[in-house]
Short mmCIF file of C-alpha atoms and ligand atoms in Angstrom, two decimals:
data_model
loop_
_atom_site.label_atom_id
_atom_site.label_comp_id
_atom_site.label_asym_id
_atom_site.label_seq_id
_atom_site.Cartn_x
_atom_site.Cartn_y
_atom_site.Cartn_z
CA MET A 222 0.03 -0.01 0.11
CA THR A 223 1.38 3.39 -0.93
CA LYS A 224 1.74 5.81 1.94
CA LYS A 225 -0.94 8.55 1.95
CA SER A 226 0.82 12.13 1.40
CA ILE A 227 0.47 14.79 3.89
CA THR A 228 -0.29 18.33 3.07
CA ILE A 229 0.16 20.99 5.56
CA LEU A 230 -0.29 24.83 5.80
CA GLY A 231 2.33 26.81 7.65
CA ILE A 232 1.90 30.02 9.37
CA GLU A 233 4.64 32.44 10.58
CA SER A 234 4.32 35.79 12.10
CA SER A 235 6.92 36.22 14.91
CA CYS A 236 8.33 39.31 13.93
CA ASP A 237 7.80 41.50 10.97
CA ASP A 238 7.12 39.15 8.13
CA THR A 239 3.58 37.59 7.39
CA SER A 240 4.28 34.47 5.97
CA ALA A 241 2.11 31.27 4.64
CA ALA A 242 3.61 28.10 2.99
CA VAL A 243 2.02 24.88 1.67
CA ILE A 244 4.05 21.70 2.04
CA LYS A 245 3.34 18.42 0.51
CA ASP A 246 5.40 15.72 2.56
CA ALA A 247 8.76 17.55 2.53
CA LYS A 248 8.26 19.46 -0.70
CA ILE A 249 7.25 23.10 -0.75
CA LEU A 250 4.39 23.94 -3.04
CA SER A 251 4.16 27.60 -2.25
CA ASN A 252 5.88 29.94 0.31
CA ILE A 253 4.48 33.45 0.22
CA VAL A 254 6.11 36.23 2.35
CA ALA A 255 4.76 39.82 2.84
CA ASN A 256 7.34 42.20 4.33
CA GLN A 257 6.40 45.00 6.31
CA GLU A 258 7.80 48.25 4.85
CA VAL A 259 6.30 50.40 7.66
CA HIS A 260 9.35 49.78 10.08
CA GLN A 261 12.09 50.91 7.41
CA SER A 262 12.41 54.53 8.74
CA TYR A 263 12.43 53.63 12.46
CA GLY A 264 15.91 51.71 12.53
CA GLY A 265 13.86 48.54 13.84
CA VAL A 266 10.72 46.78 14.33
CA VAL A 267 7.89 48.80 16.08
CA PRO A 268 5.84 45.92 17.81
CA GLU A 269 2.52 47.76 17.61
CA LEU A 270 2.73 48.52 13.79
CA ALA A 271 4.00 45.12 13.22
CA SER A 272 0.85 43.25 14.82
CA ARG A 273 -1.40 45.69 12.99
CA ALA A 274 0.28 44.79 9.86
CA HIS A 275 0.11 41.13 10.34
CA GLN A 276 -3.57 41.42 10.89
CA GLN A 277 -3.92 42.94 7.49
CA ASN A 278 -1.72 40.74 5.88
CA ILE A 279 -2.67 37.18 7.27
CA VAL A 280 -5.90 36.33 5.18
CA PRO A 281 -4.40 37.59 1.68
CA VAL A 282 -1.23 35.82 2.42
CA VAL A 283 -3.05 32.54 3.40
CA ASN A 284 -5.33 32.67 0.18
CA GLN A 285 -2.23 33.50 -1.92
CA ALA A 286 -0.20 30.46 -0.72
CA LEU A 287 -3.36 28.11 -1.12
CA LYS A 288 -4.05 29.49 -4.63
CA ILE A 289 -0.22 29.31 -5.97
CA ALA A 290 -0.10 25.55 -4.26
CA ASN A 291 -3.36 24.79 -6.17
CA ILE A 292 -4.78 23.30 -2.78
CA SER A 293 -8.23 23.77 -1.46
CA LYS A 294 -8.51 24.04 2.36
CA ASP A 295 -10.37 20.85 2.54
CA GLN A 296 -7.29 19.19 1.18
CA LEU A 297 -5.27 20.23 4.14
CA ASP A 298 -4.35 17.65 6.81
CA ALA A 299 -2.88 19.89 9.34
CA ILE A 300 -2.14 23.68 10.34
CA ALA A 301 1.23 24.46 11.64
CA PHE A 302 2.04 27.65 13.30
CA THR A 303 4.63 29.54 15.12
CA ARG A 304 4.24 29.67 18.69
CA GLY A 305 7.25 31.40 19.78
CA PRO A 306 9.83 32.83 20.29
CA GLY A 307 8.74 36.46 18.87
CA LEU A 308 7.03 39.47 19.65
CA MET A 309 3.75 38.85 21.65
CA GLY A 310 1.47 40.99 19.61
CA SER A 311 2.81 39.46 16.11
CA LEU A 312 2.71 35.82 17.59
CA LEU A 313 -0.91 36.38 18.52
CA VAL A 314 -2.15 36.98 15.25
CA GLY A 315 -0.64 33.87 13.64
CA THR A 316 -1.68 31.69 16.69
CA SER A 317 -5.30 32.88 16.57
CA PHE A 318 -5.60 32.59 13.06
CA ALA A 319 -4.25 28.89 12.99
CA LYS A 320 -6.19 27.93 16.01
CA SER A 321 -9.54 29.24 14.32
CA PHE A 322 -8.79 27.76 10.99
CA SER A 323 -7.80 24.36 12.29
CA LEU A 324 -11.04 24.44 14.56
CA ALA A 325 -13.06 25.43 11.39
CA LEU A 326 -11.58 22.86 9.17
CA ASN A 327 -11.52 20.08 12.05
CA ILE A 328 -8.00 19.15 11.42
CA PRO A 329 -4.96 19.11 13.72
CA LEU A 330 -3.30 22.25 15.10
CA ILE A 331 0.82 21.90 15.45
CA ASP A 332 2.83 24.49 17.22
CA VAL A 333 6.18 25.01 16.14
CA ASN A 334 9.19 26.78 17.71
CA HIS A 335 10.41 29.21 15.40
CA MET A 336 14.27 28.75 15.95
CA GLN A 337 13.83 24.92 15.44
CA GLY A 338 12.13 26.02 12.18
CA HIS A 339 15.00 28.01 11.01
CA ILE A 340 17.38 24.65 11.56
CA MET A 341 14.62 22.41 10.04
CA ALA A 342 14.70 24.57 7.03
CA HIS A 343 17.55 22.30 5.77
CA PHE A 344 15.19 19.38 5.50
CA ILE A 345 12.97 20.99 3.02
CA ASP A 346 13.41 18.70 0.11
CA GLU A 347 14.58 20.38 -3.00
CA GLY A 348 17.00 17.61 -4.15
CA GLN A 349 20.02 18.99 -2.31
CA LYS A 350 22.32 17.41 -0.02
CA MET A 351 21.01 17.39 3.67
CA PRO A 352 22.89 17.22 6.86
CA GLU A 353 23.27 14.01 8.74
CA PHE A 354 23.01 13.85 12.49
CA PRO A 355 24.82 15.18 14.62
CA PHE A 356 25.71 18.37 12.86
CA LEU A 357 26.48 21.88 14.27
CA CYS A 358 24.14 24.73 13.27
CA LEU A 359 25.03 28.51 13.67
CA THR A 360 21.77 30.05 14.31
CA VAL A 361 21.93 33.56 13.26
CA SER A 362 18.94 36.11 13.28
CA GLY A 363 17.65 39.26 14.20
CA GLY A 364 16.88 38.01 17.62
CA HIS A 365 19.08 35.15 18.25
CA THR A 366 22.87 33.90 17.80
CA GLN A 367 23.33 30.55 19.01
CA ILE A 368 25.60 27.41 18.03
CA VAL A 369 23.31 24.49 18.44
CA LEU A 370 24.36 20.89 18.47
CA VAL A 371 21.41 18.96 16.37
CA LYS A 372 21.35 15.28 17.30
CA GLY A 373 17.97 14.67 15.63
CA TYR A 374 14.71 16.47 14.44
CA PHE A 375 13.60 17.43 17.81
CA GLU A 376 16.84 16.85 19.73
CA MET A 377 18.75 20.09 19.84
CA GLU A 378 21.14 21.50 22.29
CA ILE A 379 22.49 25.13 22.48
CA LEU A 380 26.13 24.91 23.01
CA GLY A 381 26.74 28.65 23.26
CA GLU A 382 24.96 31.91 22.66
CA THR A 383 25.25 35.65 22.75
CA ILE A 384 25.29 37.34 25.88
CA ASP A 385 24.02 40.64 24.50
CA ASP A 386 23.11 41.49 20.82
CA ALA A 387 22.17 38.88 18.16
CA ALA A 388 24.37 39.10 14.97
CA GLY A 389 21.34 40.44 12.95
CA GLU A 390 20.83 43.13 15.51
CA ALA A 391 24.72 44.10 15.09
CA PHE A 392 24.12 44.45 11.42
CA ASP A 393 20.87 46.64 12.03
CA LYS A 394 22.27 48.74 14.62
CA SER A 395 25.52 49.25 12.76
CA ALA A 396 23.44 50.18 9.73
CA LYS A 397 21.46 52.55 11.86
CA ILE A 398 24.51 54.39 12.81
CA LEU A 399 25.55 54.71 9.24
CA GLY A 400 22.09 56.06 8.40
CA LEU A 401 20.92 53.31 6.56
CA GLN A 402 17.17 51.81 6.74
CA TYR A 403 16.06 48.97 8.45
CA PRO A 404 16.86 46.01 7.88
CA GLY A 405 20.51 47.20 7.74
CA GLY A 406 21.78 43.51 7.14
CA PRO A 407 21.14 43.24 3.51
CA LEU A 408 22.39 47.05 2.72
CA ILE A 409 25.57 46.36 4.66
CA ASP A 410 25.82 43.17 2.62
CA LYS A 411 25.25 45.03 -0.73
CA TYR A 412 27.94 47.88 0.20
CA ALA A 413 30.53 45.66 1.58
CA LYS A 414 30.94 43.80 -1.75
CA GLN A 415 32.83 46.98 -3.15
CA GLY A 416 34.68 47.86 -0.05
CA ASP A 417 38.02 47.19 1.79
CA PRO A 418 37.33 44.84 4.86
CA ASN A 419 40.48 46.02 6.52
CA ALA A 420 40.21 49.68 5.97
CA PHE A 421 38.84 50.02 9.62
CA LYS A 422 39.77 47.81 12.50
CA PHE A 423 37.39 47.00 15.44
CA THR A 424 37.99 45.39 18.74
CA LYS A 425 36.80 41.74 19.22
CA PRO A 426 34.89 40.70 22.18
CA ARG A 427 36.59 38.87 25.21
CA VAL A 428 33.96 36.32 26.22
CA GLY A 429 33.72 32.44 26.63
CA ASP A 430 34.88 30.03 23.67
CA LEU A 431 31.36 29.41 22.35
CA GLU A 432 29.79 32.94 23.61
CA PHE A 433 29.05 35.74 21.39
CA SER A 434 29.09 39.58 22.40
CA PHE A 435 28.39 42.33 19.79
CA SER A 436 27.59 45.36 21.97
CA GLY A 437 31.16 46.42 22.02
CA LEU A 438 31.29 46.53 18.12
CA LYS A 439 28.45 49.03 18.21
CA SER A 440 30.23 51.25 20.80
CA ASN A 441 33.50 50.94 18.65
CA ILE A 442 31.66 52.27 15.57
CA ILE A 443 30.08 55.11 17.26
CA GLN A 444 33.50 56.19 18.83
CA LEU A 445 35.28 55.92 15.34
CA ILE A 446 32.45 58.11 13.78
CA GLN A 447 32.39 60.68 16.47
CA ARG A 448 36.10 61.11 16.34
CA GLU A 449 36.37 61.08 12.44
CA ARG A 450 33.33 63.48 11.95
CA LYS A 451 35.13 66.07 13.97
CA LYS A 452 37.76 66.22 11.25
CA ASP A 453 35.30 65.59 8.30
CA ALA A 454 31.65 65.99 8.57
CA ASN A 455 31.04 63.91 5.55
CA PHE A 456 33.20 60.99 6.97
CA ILE A 457 30.40 58.50 6.78
CA GLU A 458 29.27 59.24 3.18
CA LYS A 459 32.99 59.18 1.89
CA ASN A 460 33.64 55.92 3.51
CA LEU A 461 30.47 54.18 3.46
CA ILE A 462 31.52 51.13 1.39
CA ASP A 463 34.82 50.63 3.59
CA LEU A 464 32.82 51.03 6.65
CA CYS A 465 30.35 48.30 5.69
CA ALA A 466 33.01 45.90 4.58
CA SER A 467 34.88 46.46 7.74
CA ILE A 468 31.85 45.94 10.03
CA GLN A 469 30.87 42.81 8.03
CA HIS A 470 34.25 41.37 8.09
CA THR A 471 34.25 41.93 11.89
CA ILE A 472 31.05 40.24 12.54
CA ILE A 473 31.90 37.36 10.21
CA SER A 474 35.35 36.70 11.84
CA ILE A 475 33.50 36.50 15.29
CA LEU A 476 31.16 34.03 14.00
CA LEU A 477 33.69 31.93 12.27
CA GLU A 478 36.04 31.99 15.45
CA LYS A 479 33.01 30.52 17.32
CA ILE A 480 32.33 27.79 14.81
CA ASP A 481 35.99 26.99 14.77
CA ASN A 482 35.93 26.43 18.51
CA ALA A 483 32.78 24.52 18.48
CA VAL A 484 34.41 22.14 15.77
CA LYS A 485 37.43 21.85 18.08
CA LYS A 486 35.36 20.95 20.96
CA THR A 487 32.96 18.49 19.41
CA GLY A 488 34.96 16.91 16.68
CA ILE A 489 31.92 17.55 14.35
CA THR A 490 32.55 18.77 10.96
CA GLN A 491 29.16 18.83 9.40
CA ILE A 492 28.48 22.70 9.74
CA ALA A 493 24.86 24.38 8.96
CA ILE A 494 23.87 27.89 9.03
CA ALA A 495 20.26 29.22 9.43
CA GLY A 496 18.38 32.44 10.21
CA GLY A 497 18.40 35.76 8.60
CA VAL A 498 21.99 36.45 8.62
CA SER A 499 22.82 33.34 6.89
CA ALA A 500 21.69 34.97 3.82
CA ASN A 501 24.94 37.06 4.22
CA SER A 502 27.17 36.63 1.04
CA GLY A 503 30.22 37.13 3.08
CA LEU A 504 29.27 34.53 5.67
CA ARG A 505 28.28 32.14 2.76
CA ASN A 506 31.30 32.52 0.87
CA ALA A 507 33.72 32.25 3.89
CA LEU A 508 31.97 29.11 5.12
CA LEU A 509 32.07 27.52 1.76
CA LYS A 510 35.93 28.32 1.54
CA ARG A 511 36.35 26.43 4.73
CA GLU A 512 34.58 23.45 3.15
CA SER A 513 37.81 22.85 1.16
CA THR A 514 40.42 24.30 3.47
CA HIS A 515 39.27 22.66 6.54
CA ASN A 516 37.67 19.80 5.03
CA TRP A 517 34.17 20.44 6.52
CA ASN A 518 30.70 19.65 4.97
CA VAL A 519 28.91 22.79 4.82
CA PHE A 520 24.95 23.24 4.42
CA ILE A 521 23.66 26.56 3.62
CA PRO A 522 20.08 27.12 3.00
CA LYS A 523 18.38 28.28 0.07
CA PHE A 524 18.15 32.21 0.02
CA GLU A 525 14.41 32.22 0.60
CA TYR A 526 14.56 29.91 3.55
CA CYS A 527 17.18 32.03 5.47
CA THR A 528 15.05 35.04 6.37
CA ASP A 529 11.81 34.51 8.13
CA ASN A 530 9.35 32.25 6.07
CA ALA A 531 6.48 29.70 6.84
CA ALA A 532 8.11 26.96 4.60
CA MET A 533 10.24 26.16 7.63
CA ILE A 534 7.28 26.15 9.99
CA ALA A 535 5.55 23.75 7.28
CA ILE A 536 8.59 21.55 7.34
CA VAL A 537 8.51 21.06 11.38
CA GLY A 538 4.85 20.51 10.77
CA TYR A 539 5.35 17.77 8.63
CA TYR A 540 7.92 15.84 10.87
CA LYS A 541 5.62 16.53 14.04
CA TYR A 542 2.54 15.28 12.18
CA GLN A 543 4.46 11.87 11.62
CA ASN A 544 4.90 11.64 15.28
CA GLN A 545 1.28 12.77 16.00
CA GLN A 546 2.56 15.62 18.02
CA PHE A 547 -0.50 17.81 17.96
CA ALA A 548 -1.16 21.02 20.14
CA ASN A 549 -4.63 21.13 21.79
CA SER A 550 -6.87 24.11 21.06
CA GLY A 551 -6.18 25.85 24.23
CA ILE A 552 -2.50 26.69 23.34
CA THR A 553 -1.06 30.29 23.68
CA ALA A 554 1.65 32.02 21.89
CA LYS A 555 4.86 32.27 23.95
CA ALA A 556 7.21 35.24 23.46
CA ARG A 557 10.12 33.22 25.06
CA ILE A 558 10.96 29.65 24.46
CA LYS A 559 13.89 27.52 24.35
CA ILE A 560 14.82 25.51 21.48
O1 KG4 B 889 15.51 35.23 10.83
P1 KG4 B 889 15.13 36.62 10.50
O2 KG4 B 889 14.39 36.83 9.14
O3 KG4 B 889 14.21 37.21 11.45
C1 KG4 B 889 14.30 36.82 12.93
O4 KG4 B 889 14.13 35.66 13.23
O5 KG4 B 889 14.98 37.61 13.47
O6 KG4 B 889 16.55 37.43 10.74
C2 KG4 B 889 16.61 38.96 10.40
C3 KG4 B 889 17.63 39.38 10.54
C4 KG4 B 889 17.94 41.06 10.40
O7 KG4 B 889 18.70 41.46 11.38
C5 KG4 B 889 18.38 41.24 8.92
O8 KG4 B 889 19.36 42.54 8.82
C6 KG4 B 889 19.33 40.10 9.08
O9 KG4 B 889 18.69 38.87 9.30
N1 KG4 B 889 19.73 39.86 7.47
C7 KG4 B 889 21.02 39.79 7.00
C8 KG4 B 889 20.90 39.51 5.65
N2 KG4 B 889 19.69 39.51 5.24
C9 KG4 B 889 18.92 39.50 6.56
N3 KG4 B 889 22.25 40.31 7.72
C10 KG4 B 889 23.34 40.42 6.87
N4 KG4 B 889 23.33 40.18 5.64
C11 KG4 B 889 22.35 39.81 4.72
N5 KG4 B 889 22.47 39.56 3.45
ZN1 ZN B 890 13.81 34.05 12.30
#
């Protein structure tokens, strides 16, 4: 007898992207993401505006995901949604929608940890090589920076994390100091390509082997700019590409140093990256280089599965469905949950 295929709708609304995806077994049929431009001029996400935008976007985004996938709602086997971690007001929109939809369709509801979702994006089947257990995953997003030991689909252990800002935050806060719009990561990435990564030197943090710290970098940049602006008011404009390249180089070398430490400690050389910052071209290239120089096996998600998306929520849903790990209808969103 052939196994019945499973079709799941995934919903993601933890921060400032409203996303819905349809997955059939481990293959994605659609993955719609509505970005919220409303935050651009604020230098960061404004929680109140984010939840309001999710409310506006959620129904059209879900409709679009079903339409592109050519799936009617009656064909869905379950609804998977991001329970946390994230912004409470944002999570509530996706959680409430998922609960109501599963109740209306009388199908199971599956809660998903957003950070597990980022890691599990590696198991979306696109015919690519997939990591084998155990592997190390550097999870770098706007809210988190962690080195995770992944022992199984649901067996993950944080080996080290940031003691202050996340890597994405370091990109965004640096960009804000340079007068660039939110989110600054992609812009720094773009300008860095043309600049000199060694033009400016920033000090590296002194923390534990597997810990990260980025708050010192922010102070370093502010001090440099204040000092140089006294001599030349147009310092930033004249040096923008070199500043971006040097900032990016510093963040990447901190990340690489920590992965090196984790490899030394565990002896594991299967290395994956996940989360919004894994879209960074400098980080992707540096890791690929290590594949040959260090004999590592490196796994980099497809670009659209790096930043927040519902496809990664749907793939977790698919694995949880097989274990019959369903949520009850009383489940609530949770702003802070461990992996
Ligand atoms: O995973 P994500 O979409 O949302 C969170 O869960 O936080 O990550 C967003 C973060 C932002 O800080 C954004 O600036 C950063 O990912 N980011 C990048 C790039 N694309 C997104 N950082 C550096 N280079 C990029 N190309
Ligand atoms: Zn994320």
